[in-house]
């Protein structure tokens, strides 16, 4: 059974600081997704990582994937208040290299950015 | 492009009653997913459809939950009878092609409260 673990689960940051959220998963997969969820809202897709070594950047966020280590990171650069939200990673359950689109989500990291 | 539509947004029922949720995916999206998101957790996949066929329902509590997508477009998820532990947000998502690596697009969800 695929397990996905994020850490930290809670992150309180000052504006302007940098930090990294980690997503570890237990079985082979080379497809990983990052989502953002604001309170009371649905999930918004941030990044799609489809191969080992993939790196994607958008604004102050950068995501990477290391399939050998079964690890993805979401790096936040010079945080601003608007980044306050819950961030989820989700891993595609793959069978023999075939993707079925069945995602297993991590527990989520609640990020709060304060002045 | 219109997003994933869900209704109702909120539902309050008593335990042992029944409830149904409706989802209309993004036009042209063949794959549809229902997730359960309990407060403070990541979404958990309940059932995945490809057109009008079930791809995976291994995590659907079949003694009380049922789902259908008869014409391969919109879908309904039903709970009968509801239990207290079913209190959650029920999210519907869709994607263009199963396993394509495209992100899943989520609706706003139905927040279910069981009294």
mmCIF file with all atom_site columns, C-alpha atoms in Angstrom:
data_model
loop_
_atom_site.group_PDB
_atom_site.id
_atom_site.type_symbol
_atom_site.label_atom_id
_atom_site.label_alt_id
_atom_site.label_comp_id
_atom_site.label_asym_id
_atom_site.label_entity_id
_atom_site.label_seq_id
_atom_site.pdbx_PDB_ins_code
_atom_site.Cartn_x
_atom_site.Cartn_y
_atom_site.Cartn_z
_atom_site.occupancy
_atom_site.B_iso_or_equiv
_atom_site.pdbx_formal_charge
_atom_site.auth_seq_id
_atom_site.auth_comp_id
_atom_site.auth_asym_id
_atom_site.auth_atom_id
_atom_site.pdbx_PDB_model_num
ATOM 1   C CA . UNK A 1 1   ? 0.000   0.000  0.000   1.00 0.00 ? 1   UNK A CA 1
ATOM 2   C CA . UNK A 1 2   ? 1.362   3.388  -1.010  1.00 0.00 ? 2   UNK A CA 1
ATOM 3   C CA . UNK A 1 3   ? 1.992   5.758  1.889   1.00 0.00 ? 3   UNK A CA 1
ATOM 4   C CA . UNK A 1 4   ? 2.705   9.453  1.448   1.00 0.00 ? 4   UNK A CA 1
ATOM 5   C CA . UNK A 1 5   ? 4.129   11.511 4.295   1.00 0.00 ? 5   UNK A CA 1
ATOM 6   C CA . UNK A 1 6   ? 4.664   15.241 4.393   1.00 0.00 ? 6   UNK A CA 1
ATOM 7   C CA . UNK A 1 7   ? 6.690   17.231 6.828   1.00 0.00 ? 7   UNK A CA 1
ATOM 8   C CA . UNK A 1 8   ? 6.377   19.502 8.493   1.00 0.00 ? 8   UNK A CA 1
ATOM 9   C CA . UNK A 1 9   ? 2.618   19.351 9.025   1.00 0.00 ? 9   UNK A CA 1
ATOM 10  C CA . UNK A 1 10  ? 2.560   22.891 10.363  1.00 0.00 ? 10  UNK A CA 1
ATOM 11  C CA . UNK A 1 11  ? 4.850   25.661 9.225   1.00 0.00 ? 11  UNK A CA 1
ATOM 12  C CA . UNK A 1 12  ? 4.870   29.193 10.529  1.00 0.00 ? 12  UNK A CA 1
ATOM 13  C CA . UNK A 1 13  ? 7.118   31.484 8.553   1.00 0.00 ? 13  UNK A CA 1
ATOM 14  C CA . UNK A 1 14  ? 8.099   35.084 8.577   1.00 0.00 ? 14  UNK A CA 1
ATOM 15  C CA . UNK A 1 15  ? 7.710   37.061 5.414   1.00 0.00 ? 15  UNK A CA 1
ATOM 16  C CA . UNK A 1 16  ? 10.872  37.127 3.406   1.00 0.00 ? 16  UNK A CA 1
ATOM 17  C CA . UNK A 1 17  ? 12.215  33.808 4.708   1.00 0.00 ? 17  UNK A CA 1
ATOM 18  C CA . UNK A 1 18  ? 12.869  30.612 2.793   1.00 0.00 ? 18  UNK A CA 1
ATOM 19  C CA . UNK A 1 19  ? 11.704  27.130 3.685   1.00 0.00 ? 19  UNK A CA 1
ATOM 20  C CA . UNK A 1 20  ? 11.160  23.658 2.239   1.00 0.00 ? 20  UNK A CA 1
ATOM 21  C CA . UNK A 1 21  ? 8.286   21.205 2.567   1.00 0.00 ? 21  UNK A CA 1
ATOM 22  C CA . UNK A 1 22  ? 9.161   17.540 2.113   1.00 0.00 ? 22  UNK A CA 1
ATOM 23  C CA . UNK A 1 23  ? 7.048   14.764 0.647   1.00 0.00 ? 23  UNK A CA 1
ATOM 24  C CA . UNK A 1 24  ? 8.203   11.161 1.057   1.00 0.00 ? 24  UNK A CA 1
ATOM 25  C CA . UNK A 1 25  ? 6.447   8.180  -0.456  1.00 0.00 ? 25  UNK A CA 1
ATOM 26  C CA . UNK A 1 26  ? 6.813   4.461  0.031   1.00 0.00 ? 26  UNK A CA 1
ATOM 27  C CA . UNK A 1 27  ? 6.591   2.745  -3.377  1.00 0.00 ? 27  UNK A CA 1
ATOM 28  C CA . UNK A 1 28  ? 7.884   3.338  -6.860  1.00 0.00 ? 28  UNK A CA 1
ATOM 29  C CA . UNK A 1 29  ? 6.290   6.183  -8.764  1.00 0.00 ? 29  UNK A CA 1
ATOM 30  C CA . UNK A 1 30  ? 7.537   8.824  -11.124 1.00 0.00 ? 30  UNK A CA 1
ATOM 31  C CA . UNK A 1 31  ? 4.441   11.001 -11.096 1.00 0.00 ? 31  UNK A CA 1
ATOM 32  C CA . UNK A 1 32  ? 3.862   13.488 -8.329  1.00 0.00 ? 32  UNK A CA 1
ATOM 33  C CA . UNK A 1 33  ? 1.541   16.453 -8.005  1.00 0.00 ? 33  UNK A CA 1
ATOM 34  C CA . UNK A 1 34  ? 1.460   19.454 -5.708  1.00 0.00 ? 34  UNK A CA 1
ATOM 35  C CA . UNK A 1 35  ? -1.821  21.148 -4.826  1.00 0.00 ? 35  UNK A CA 1
ATOM 36  C CA . UNK A 1 36  ? -2.760  24.206 -2.823  1.00 0.00 ? 36  UNK A CA 1
ATOM 37  C CA . UNK A 1 37  ? -5.935  24.490 -0.767  1.00 0.00 ? 37  UNK A CA 1
ATOM 38  C CA . UNK A 1 38  ? -7.215  27.714 0.810   1.00 0.00 ? 38  UNK A CA 1
ATOM 39  C CA . UNK A 1 39  ? -9.591  27.429 3.803   1.00 0.00 ? 39  UNK A CA 1
ATOM 40  C CA . UNK A 1 40  ? -13.042 26.330 2.685   1.00 0.00 ? 40  UNK A CA 1
ATOM 41  C CA . UNK A 1 41  ? -11.930 26.095 -0.932  1.00 0.00 ? 41  UNK A CA 1
ATOM 42  C CA . UNK A 1 42  ? -11.095 23.313 -3.288  1.00 0.00 ? 42  UNK A CA 1
ATOM 43  C CA . UNK A 1 43  ? -7.692  22.129 -4.461  1.00 0.00 ? 43  UNK A CA 1
ATOM 44  C CA . UNK A 1 44  ? -5.732  24.081 -7.033  1.00 0.00 ? 44  UNK A CA 1
ATOM 45  C CA . UNK A 1 45  ? -3.055  22.355 -9.069  1.00 0.00 ? 45  UNK A CA 1
ATOM 46  C CA . UNK A 1 46  ? 0.402   23.885 -8.630  1.00 0.00 ? 46  UNK A CA 1
ATOM 47  C CA . UNK A 1 47  ? 2.908   21.515 -10.195 1.00 0.00 ? 47  UNK A CA 1
ATOM 48  C CA . UNK A 1 48  ? 3.025   18.257 -12.111 1.00 0.00 ? 48  UNK A CA 1
ATOM 49  C CA . UNK A 1 49  ? 6.309   16.332 -11.868 1.00 0.00 ? 49  UNK A CA 1
ATOM 50  C CA . UNK A 1 50  ? 6.535   13.447 -14.310 1.00 0.00 ? 50  UNK A CA 1
ATOM 51  C CA . UNK A 1 51  ? 10.102  12.167 -14.193 1.00 0.00 ? 51  UNK A CA 1
ATOM 52  C CA . UNK A 1 52  ? 13.161  11.777 -12.028 1.00 0.00 ? 52  UNK A CA 1
ATOM 53  C CA . UNK A 1 53  ? 14.955  15.070 -11.661 1.00 0.00 ? 53  UNK A CA 1
ATOM 54  C CA . UNK A 1 54  ? 11.964  17.136 -12.759 1.00 0.00 ? 54  UNK A CA 1
ATOM 55  C CA . UNK A 1 55  ? 12.002  20.699 -11.488 1.00 0.00 ? 55  UNK A CA 1
ATOM 56  C CA . UNK A 1 56  ? 9.190   23.200 -11.910 1.00 0.00 ? 56  UNK A CA 1
ATOM 57  C CA . UNK A 1 57  ? 9.044   26.807 -10.740 1.00 0.00 ? 57  UNK A CA 1
ATOM 58  C CA . UNK A 1 58  ? 6.247   29.319 -10.500 1.00 0.00 ? 58  UNK A CA 1
ATOM 59  C CA . UNK A 1 59  ? 6.820   32.603 -8.753  1.00 0.00 ? 59  UNK A CA 1
ATOM 60  C CA . UNK A 1 60  ? 8.173   31.986 -5.263  1.00 0.00 ? 60  UNK A CA 1
ATOM 61  C CA . UNK A 1 61  ? 7.533   28.239 -5.365  1.00 0.00 ? 61  UNK A CA 1
ATOM 62  C CA . UNK A 1 62  ? 9.786   25.557 -6.802  1.00 0.00 ? 62  UNK A CA 1
ATOM 63  C CA . UNK A 1 63  ? 9.097   21.833 -6.789  1.00 0.00 ? 63  UNK A CA 1
ATOM 64  C CA . UNK A 1 64  ? 11.430  18.953 -7.528  1.00 0.00 ? 64  UNK A CA 1
ATOM 65  C CA . UNK A 1 65  ? 11.244  15.177 -7.718  1.00 0.00 ? 65  UNK A CA 1
ATOM 66  C CA . UNK A 1 66  ? 13.842  12.529 -6.867  1.00 0.00 ? 66  UNK A CA 1
ATOM 67  C CA . UNK A 1 67  ? 12.290  9.185  -7.703  1.00 0.00 ? 67  UNK A CA 1
ATOM 68  C CA . UNK A 1 68  ? 15.274  7.188  -6.451  1.00 0.00 ? 68  UNK A CA 1
ATOM 69  C CA . UNK A 1 69  ? 14.943  8.714  -2.997  1.00 0.00 ? 69  UNK A CA 1
ATOM 70  C CA . UNK A 1 70  ? 11.129  8.708  -3.332  1.00 0.00 ? 70  UNK A CA 1
ATOM 71  C CA . UNK A 1 71  ? 11.181  12.334 -2.300  1.00 0.00 ? 71  UNK A CA 1
ATOM 72  C CA . UNK A 1 72  ? 9.720   15.565 -3.560  1.00 0.00 ? 72  UNK A CA 1
ATOM 73  C CA . UNK A 1 73  ? 10.366  19.022 -2.189  1.00 0.00 ? 73  UNK A CA 1
ATOM 74  C CA . UNK A 1 74  ? 8.417   22.253 -2.402  1.00 0.00 ? 74  UNK A CA 1
ATOM 75  C CA . UNK A 1 75  ? 10.715  25.188 -1.791  1.00 0.00 ? 75  UNK A CA 1
ATOM 76  C CA . UNK A 1 76  ? 9.385   28.581 -0.813  1.00 0.00 ? 76  UNK A CA 1
ATOM 77  C CA . UNK A 1 77  ? 11.547  31.599 -1.506  1.00 0.00 ? 77  UNK A CA 1
ATOM 78  C CA . UNK A 1 78  ? 11.034  34.955 0.239   1.00 0.00 ? 78  UNK A CA 1
ATOM 79  C CA . UNK A 1 79  ? 7.610   34.034 1.573   1.00 0.00 ? 79  UNK A CA 1
ATOM 80  C CA . UNK A 1 80  ? 4.721   36.477 1.383   1.00 0.00 ? 80  UNK A CA 1
ATOM 81  C CA . UNK A 1 81  ? 1.401   36.415 3.212   1.00 0.00 ? 81  UNK A CA 1
ATOM 82  C CA . UNK A 1 82  ? -0.509  35.354 0.087   1.00 0.00 ? 82  UNK A CA 1
ATOM 83  C CA . UNK A 1 83  ? 1.245   31.990 0.208   1.00 0.00 ? 83  UNK A CA 1
ATOM 84  C CA . UNK A 1 84  ? -0.576  31.093 3.436   1.00 0.00 ? 84  UNK A CA 1
ATOM 85  C CA . UNK A 1 85  ? -2.567  27.932 2.635   1.00 0.00 ? 85  UNK A CA 1
ATOM 86  C CA . UNK A 1 86  ? -2.449  24.152 2.988   1.00 0.00 ? 86  UNK A CA 1
ATOM 87  C CA . UNK A 1 87  ? -0.146  22.366 0.544   1.00 0.00 ? 87  UNK A CA 1
ATOM 88  C CA . UNK A 1 88  ? -0.646  18.757 -0.466  1.00 0.00 ? 88  UNK A CA 1
ATOM 89  C CA . UNK A 1 89  ? 1.539   16.419 -2.411  1.00 0.00 ? 89  UNK A CA 1
ATOM 90  C CA . UNK A 1 90  ? -0.125  13.510 -4.201  1.00 0.00 ? 90  UNK A CA 1
ATOM 91  C CA . UNK A 1 91  ? 1.557   10.476 -5.695  1.00 0.00 ? 91  UNK A CA 1
ATOM 92  C CA . UNK A 1 92  ? 0.219   8.475  -8.615  1.00 0.00 ? 92  UNK A CA 1
ATOM 93  C CA . UNK A 1 93  ? -0.127  4.758  -7.793  1.00 0.00 ? 93  UNK A CA 1
ATOM 94  C CA . UNK A 1 94  ? 1.620   3.060  -10.646 1.00 0.00 ? 94  UNK A CA 1
ATOM 95  C CA . UNK A 1 95  ? 1.579   -0.574 -11.549 1.00 0.00 ? 95  UNK A CA 1
ATOM 96  C CA . UNK A 1 96  ? 4.426   -1.931 -13.644 1.00 0.00 ? 96  UNK A CA 1
ATOM 97  C CA . UNK A 1 97  ? 5.131   1.517  -15.031 1.00 0.00 ? 97  UNK A CA 1
ATOM 98  C CA . UNK A 1 98  ? 1.534   2.165  -16.006 1.00 0.00 ? 98  UNK A CA 1
ATOM 99  C CA . UNK A 1 99  ? -0.246  5.108  -14.502 1.00 0.00 ? 99  UNK A CA 1
ATOM 100 C CA . UNK A 1 100 ? -3.851  4.748  -13.551 1.00 0.00 ? 100 UNK A CA 1
ATOM 101 C CA . UNK A 1 101 ? -4.327  8.250  -12.240 1.00 0.00 ? 101 UNK A CA 1
ATOM 102 C CA . UNK A 1 102 ? -5.077  6.911  -8.770  1.00 0.00 ? 102 UNK A CA 1
ATOM 103 C CA . UNK A 1 103 ? -3.646  9.505  -6.405  1.00 0.00 ? 103 UNK A CA 1
ATOM 104 C CA . UNK A 1 104 ? -2.657  9.052  -2.785  1.00 0.00 ? 104 UNK A CA 1
ATOM 105 C CA . UNK A 1 105 ? -2.416  12.356 -0.928  1.00 0.00 ? 105 UNK A CA 1
ATOM 106 C CA . UNK A 1 106 ? -0.175  13.360 1.924   1.00 0.00 ? 106 UNK A CA 1
ATOM 107 C CA . UNK A 1 107 ? -1.645  14.787 5.124   1.00 0.00 ? 107 UNK A CA 1
ATOM 108 C CA . UNK A 1 108 ? -1.026  18.349 4.031   1.00 0.00 ? 108 UNK A CA 1
ATOM 109 C CA . UNK A 1 109 ? 1.243   21.100 5.349   1.00 0.00 ? 109 UNK A CA 1
ATOM 110 C CA . UNK A 1 110 ? -0.502  24.114 6.827   1.00 0.00 ? 110 UNK A CA 1
ATOM 111 C CA . UNK A 1 111 ? 1.611   27.133 5.981   1.00 0.00 ? 111 UNK A CA 1
ATOM 112 C CA . UNK A 1 112 ? 1.141   30.442 7.756   1.00 0.00 ? 112 UNK A CA 1
ATOM 113 C CA . UNK A 1 113 ? 3.211   33.427 6.680   1.00 0.00 ? 113 UNK A CA 1
ATOM 114 C CA . UNK A 1 114 ? 3.243   36.344 9.079   1.00 0.00 ? 114 UNK A CA 1
ATOM 115 C CA . UNK A 1 115 ? 4.917   39.755 9.038   1.00 0.00 ? 115 UNK A CA 1
ATOM 116 C CA . UNK B 2 1   ? -13.547 26.744 -19.712 1.00 0.00 ? 1   UNK B CA 1
ATOM 117 C CA . UNK B 2 2   ? -16.107 25.884 -17.064 1.00 0.00 ? 2   UNK B CA 1
ATOM 118 C CA . UNK B 2 3   ? -14.734 23.991 -14.090 1.00 0.00 ? 3   UNK B CA 1
ATOM 119 C CA . UNK B 2 4   ? -16.017 20.939 -12.268 1.00 0.00 ? 4   UNK B CA 1
ATOM 120 C CA . UNK B 2 5   ? -19.503 21.640 -10.933 1.00 0.00 ? 5   UNK B CA 1
ATOM 121 C CA . UNK B 2 6   ? -20.804 20.084 -7.747  1.00 0.00 ? 6   UNK B CA 1
ATOM 122 C CA . UNK B 2 7   ? -24.043 20.386 -5.819  1.00 0.00 ? 7   UNK B CA 1
ATOM 123 C CA . UNK B 2 8   ? -25.182 20.916 -3.211  1.00 0.00 ? 8   UNK B CA 1
ATOM 124 C CA . UNK B 2 9   ? -22.445 22.936 -1.510  1.00 0.00 ? 9   UNK B CA 1
ATOM 125 C CA . UNK B 2 10  ? -23.633 22.049 1.961   1.00 0.00 ? 10  UNK B CA 1
ATOM 126 C CA . UNK B 2 11  ? -25.813 19.296 3.376   1.00 0.00 ? 11  UNK B CA 1
ATOM 127 C CA . UNK B 2 12  ? -26.854 18.547 6.934   1.00 0.00 ? 12  UNK B CA 1
ATOM 128 C CA . UNK B 2 13  ? -28.629 15.281 7.693   1.00 0.00 ? 13  UNK B CA 1
ATOM 129 C CA . UNK B 2 14  ? -29.229 13.019 10.641  1.00 0.00 ? 14  UNK B CA 1
ATOM 130 C CA . UNK B 2 15  ? -27.482 9.691  10.960  1.00 0.00 ? 15  UNK B CA 1
ATOM 131 C CA . UNK B 2 16  ? -29.189 6.817  9.189   1.00 0.00 ? 16  UNK B CA 1
ATOM 132 C CA . UNK B 2 17  ? -30.653 9.178  6.581   1.00 0.00 ? 17  UNK B CA 1
ATOM 133 C CA . UNK B 2 18  ? -29.605 9.036  2.959   1.00 0.00 ? 18  UNK B CA 1
ATOM 134 C CA . UNK B 2 19  ? -27.941 11.734 0.860   1.00 0.00 ? 19  UNK B CA 1
ATOM 135 C CA . UNK B 2 20  ? -26.829 12.196 -2.732  1.00 0.00 ? 20  UNK B CA 1
ATOM 136 C CA . UNK B 2 21  ? -24.236 14.424 -4.337  1.00 0.00 ? 21  UNK B CA 1
ATOM 137 C CA . UNK B 2 22  ? -23.990 15.435 -7.967  1.00 0.00 ? 22  UNK B CA 1
ATOM 138 C CA . UNK B 2 23  ? -20.966 16.227 -10.118 1.00 0.00 ? 23  UNK B CA 1
ATOM 139 C CA . UNK B 2 24  ? -20.566 17.501 -13.657 1.00 0.00 ? 24  UNK B CA 1
ATOM 140 C CA . UNK B 2 25  ? -16.962 17.267 -14.861 1.00 0.00 ? 25  UNK B CA 1
ATOM 141 C CA . UNK B 2 26  ? -15.134 19.550 -17.246 1.00 0.00 ? 26  UNK B CA 1
ATOM 142 C CA . UNK B 2 27  ? -16.454 19.056 -20.748 1.00 0.00 ? 27  UNK B CA 1
ATOM 143 C CA . UNK B 2 28  ? -14.590 16.324 -22.577 1.00 0.00 ? 28  UNK B CA 1
ATOM 144 C CA . UNK B 2 29  ? -12.955 14.860 -19.475 1.00 0.00 ? 29  UNK B CA 1
ATOM 145 C CA . UNK B 2 30  ? -13.316 11.099 -19.619 1.00 0.00 ? 30  UNK B CA 1
ATOM 146 C CA . UNK B 2 31  ? -12.043 10.342 -16.137 1.00 0.00 ? 31  UNK B CA 1
ATOM 147 C CA . UNK B 2 32  ? -14.002 11.275 -13.021 1.00 0.00 ? 32  UNK B CA 1
ATOM 148 C CA . UNK B 2 33  ? -13.053 10.790 -9.394  1.00 0.00 ? 33  UNK B CA 1
ATOM 149 C CA . UNK B 2 34  ? -14.859 11.060 -6.069  1.00 0.00 ? 34  UNK B CA 1
ATOM 150 C CA . UNK B 2 35  ? -12.786 11.839 -2.977  1.00 0.00 ? 35  UNK B CA 1
ATOM 151 C CA . UNK B 2 36  ? -13.612 12.084 0.704   1.00 0.00 ? 36  UNK B CA 1
ATOM 152 C CA . UNK B 2 37  ? -11.736 14.739 2.670   1.00 0.00 ? 37  UNK B CA 1
ATOM 153 C CA . UNK B 2 38  ? -12.085 14.525 6.423   1.00 0.00 ? 38  UNK B CA 1
ATOM 154 C CA . UNK B 2 39  ? -11.186 17.685 8.330   1.00 0.00 ? 39  UNK B CA 1
ATOM 155 C CA . UNK B 2 40  ? -7.435  18.000 8.730   1.00 0.00 ? 40  UNK B CA 1
ATOM 156 C CA . UNK B 2 41  ? -6.579  15.244 6.261   1.00 0.00 ? 41  UNK B CA 1
ATOM 157 C CA . UNK B 2 42  ? -5.738  14.901 2.612   1.00 0.00 ? 42  UNK B CA 1
ATOM 158 C CA . UNK B 2 43  ? -8.393  13.726 0.168   1.00 0.00 ? 43  UNK B CA 1
ATOM 159 C CA . UNK B 2 44  ? -8.936  9.973  -0.057  1.00 0.00 ? 44  UNK B CA 1
ATOM 160 C CA . UNK B 2 45  ? -10.041 8.436  -3.332  1.00 0.00 ? 45  UNK B CA 1
ATOM 161 C CA . UNK B 2 46  ? -13.381 6.651  -3.124  1.00 0.00 ? 46  UNK B CA 1
ATOM 162 C CA . UNK B 2 47  ? -14.041 5.746  -6.739  1.00 0.00 ? 47  UNK B CA 1
ATOM 163 C CA . UNK B 2 48  ? -12.618 6.392  -10.205 1.00 0.00 ? 48  UNK B CA 1
ATOM 164 C CA . UNK B 2 49  ? -14.593 6.221  -13.460 1.00 0.00 ? 49  UNK B CA 1
ATOM 165 C CA . UNK B 2 50  ? -13.306 6.063  -16.995 1.00 0.00 ? 50  UNK B CA 1
ATOM 166 C CA . UNK B 2 51  ? -16.260 7.136  -19.154 1.00 0.00 ? 51  UNK B CA 1
ATOM 167 C CA . UNK B 2 52  ? -19.125 5.141  -17.599 1.00 0.00 ? 52  UNK B CA 1
ATOM 168 C CA . UNK B 2 53  ? -17.012 2.268  -16.291 1.00 0.00 ? 53  UNK B CA 1
ATOM 169 C CA . UNK B 2 54  ? -15.532 1.875  -12.824 1.00 0.00 ? 54  UNK B CA 1
ATOM 170 C CA . UNK B 2 55  ? -11.721 1.736  -12.823 1.00 0.00 ? 55  UNK B CA 1
ATOM 171 C CA . UNK B 2 56  ? -11.175 1.534  -9.080  1.00 0.00 ? 56  UNK B CA 1
ATOM 172 C CA . UNK B 2 57  ? -13.578 1.411  -6.160  1.00 0.00 ? 57  UNK B CA 1
ATOM 173 C CA . UNK B 2 58  ? -11.376 -0.435 -3.707  1.00 0.00 ? 58  UNK B CA 1
ATOM 174 C CA . UNK B 2 59  ? -11.750 2.253  -1.023  1.00 0.00 ? 59  UNK B CA 1
ATOM 175 C CA . UNK B 2 60  ? -15.496 2.754  -1.401  1.00 0.00 ? 60  UNK B CA 1
ATOM 176 C CA . UNK B 2 61  ? -17.475 1.425  1.596   1.00 0.00 ? 61  UNK B CA 1
ATOM 177 C CA . UNK B 2 62  ? -19.869 -0.497 -0.594  1.00 0.00 ? 62  UNK B CA 1
ATOM 178 C CA . UNK B 2 63  ? -22.245 -1.415 2.187   1.00 0.00 ? 63  UNK B CA 1
ATOM 179 C CA . UNK B 2 64  ? -23.393 2.204  2.347   1.00 0.00 ? 64  UNK B CA 1
ATOM 180 C CA . UNK B 2 65  ? -21.831 4.143  -0.534  1.00 0.00 ? 65  UNK B CA 1
ATOM 181 C CA . UNK B 2 66  ? -22.722 3.866  -4.189  1.00 0.00 ? 66  UNK B CA 1
ATOM 182 C CA . UNK B 2 67  ? -21.817 5.874  -7.252  1.00 0.00 ? 67  UNK B CA 1
ATOM 183 C CA . UNK B 2 68  ? -22.799 5.895  -10.873 1.00 0.00 ? 68  UNK B CA 1
ATOM 184 C CA . UNK B 2 69  ? -21.923 7.640  -14.096 1.00 0.00 ? 69  UNK B CA 1
ATOM 185 C CA . UNK B 2 70  ? -24.513 6.234  -16.414 1.00 0.00 ? 70  UNK B CA 1
ATOM 186 C CA . UNK B 2 71  ? -23.907 8.285  -19.573 1.00 0.00 ? 71  UNK B CA 1
ATOM 187 C CA . UNK B 2 72  ? -20.221 8.863  -19.033 1.00 0.00 ? 72  UNK B CA 1
ATOM 188 C CA . UNK B 2 73  ? -20.676 12.525 -18.194 1.00 0.00 ? 73  UNK B CA 1
ATOM 189 C CA . UNK B 2 74  ? -22.146 13.589 -14.849 1.00 0.00 ? 74  UNK B CA 1
ATOM 190 C CA . UNK B 2 75  ? -22.064 11.414 -11.776 1.00 0.00 ? 75  UNK B CA 1
ATOM 191 C CA . UNK B 2 76  ? -23.860 10.912 -8.481  1.00 0.00 ? 76  UNK B CA 1
ATOM 192 C CA . UNK B 2 77  ? -22.506 9.633  -5.194  1.00 0.00 ? 77  UNK B CA 1
ATOM 193 C CA . UNK B 2 78  ? -24.957 8.314  -2.618  1.00 0.00 ? 78  UNK B CA 1
ATOM 194 C CA . UNK B 2 79  ? -24.668 7.411  1.029   1.00 0.00 ? 79  UNK B CA 1
ATOM 195 C CA . UNK B 2 80  ? -27.348 5.250  2.597   1.00 0.00 ? 80  UNK B CA 1
ATOM 196 C CA . UNK B 2 81  ? -27.555 5.076  5.565   1.00 0.00 ? 81  UNK B CA 1
ATOM 197 C CA . UNK B 2 82  ? -25.207 7.806  6.735   1.00 0.00 ? 82  UNK B CA 1
ATOM 198 C CA . UNK B 2 83  ? -23.004 7.392  9.806   1.00 0.00 ? 83  UNK B CA 1
ATOM 199 C CA . UNK B 2 84  ? -21.436 10.067 11.982  1.00 0.00 ? 84  UNK B CA 1
ATOM 200 C CA . UNK B 2 85  ? -17.991 9.263  10.562  1.00 0.00 ? 85  UNK B CA 1
ATOM 201 C CA . UNK B 2 86  ? -19.191 10.205 7.081   1.00 0.00 ? 86  UNK B CA 1
ATOM 202 C CA . UNK B 2 87  ? -19.004 13.890 8.015   1.00 0.00 ? 87  UNK B CA 1
ATOM 203 C CA . UNK B 2 88  ? -16.533 15.253 5.501   1.00 0.00 ? 88  UNK B CA 1
ATOM 204 C CA . UNK B 2 89  ? -16.156 17.232 2.302   1.00 0.00 ? 89  UNK B CA 1
ATOM 205 C CA . UNK B 2 90  ? -16.873 15.177 -0.804  1.00 0.00 ? 90  UNK B CA 1
ATOM 206 C CA . UNK B 2 91  ? -14.813 16.337 -3.730  1.00 0.00 ? 91  UNK B CA 1
ATOM 207 C CA . UNK B 2 92  ? -15.304 15.495 -7.349  1.00 0.00 ? 92  UNK B CA 1
ATOM 208 C CA . UNK B 2 93  ? -12.417 15.765 -9.801  1.00 0.00 ? 93  UNK B CA 1
ATOM 209 C CA . UNK B 2 94  ? -11.922 15.114 -13.470 1.00 0.00 ? 94  UNK B CA 1
ATOM 210 C CA . UNK B 2 95  ? -9.049  14.700 -15.871 1.00 0.00 ? 95  UNK B CA 1
ATOM 211 C CA . UNK B 2 96  ? -8.784  14.492 -19.618 1.00 0.00 ? 96  UNK B CA 1
ATOM 212 C CA . UNK B 2 97  ? -7.134  11.131 -20.109 1.00 0.00 ? 97  UNK B CA 1
ATOM 213 C CA . UNK B 2 98  ? -6.542  8.502  -17.442 1.00 0.00 ? 98  UNK B CA 1
ATOM 214 C CA . UNK B 2 99  ? -2.909  8.185  -16.565 1.00 0.00 ? 99  UNK B CA 1
ATOM 215 C CA . UNK B 2 100 ? -1.842  10.949 -18.944 1.00 0.00 ? 100 UNK B CA 1
ATOM 216 C CA . UNK B 2 101 ? -0.012  12.934 -16.316 1.00 0.00 ? 101 UNK B CA 1
ATOM 217 C CA . UNK B 2 102 ? -2.456  15.820 -16.620 1.00 0.00 ? 102 UNK B CA 1
ATOM 218 C CA . UNK B 2 103 ? -3.516  17.149 -13.220 1.00 0.00 ? 103 UNK B CA 1
ATOM 219 C CA . UNK B 2 104 ? -6.909  16.386 -11.830 1.00 0.00 ? 104 UNK B CA 1
ATOM 220 C CA . UNK B 2 105 ? -9.220  19.397 -11.641 1.00 0.00 ? 105 UNK B CA 1
ATOM 221 C CA . UNK B 2 106 ? -11.318 19.620 -8.512  1.00 0.00 ? 106 UNK B CA 1
ATOM 222 C CA . UNK B 2 107 ? -14.761 21.013 -7.845  1.00 0.00 ? 107 UNK B CA 1
ATOM 223 C CA . UNK B 2 108 ? -15.627 23.100 -4.795  1.00 0.00 ? 108 UNK B CA 1
ATOM 224 C CA . UNK B 2 109 ? -16.959 20.063 -2.940  1.00 0.00 ? 109 UNK B CA 1
ATOM 225 C CA . UNK B 2 110 ? -20.012 19.251 -0.865  1.00 0.00 ? 110 UNK B CA 1
ATOM 226 C CA . UNK B 2 111 ? -19.604 19.711 2.875   1.00 0.00 ? 111 UNK B CA 1
ATOM 227 C CA . UNK B 2 112 ? -21.625 17.014 4.634   1.00 0.00 ? 112 UNK B CA 1
ATOM 228 C CA . UNK B 2 113 ? -22.481 17.224 8.314   1.00 0.00 ? 113 UNK B CA 1
ATOM 229 C CA . UNK B 2 114 ? -24.113 14.285 10.083  1.00 0.00 ? 114 UNK B CA 1
ATOM 230 C CA . UNK B 2 115 ? -26.033 15.035 13.278  1.00 0.00 ? 115 UNK B CA 1
#
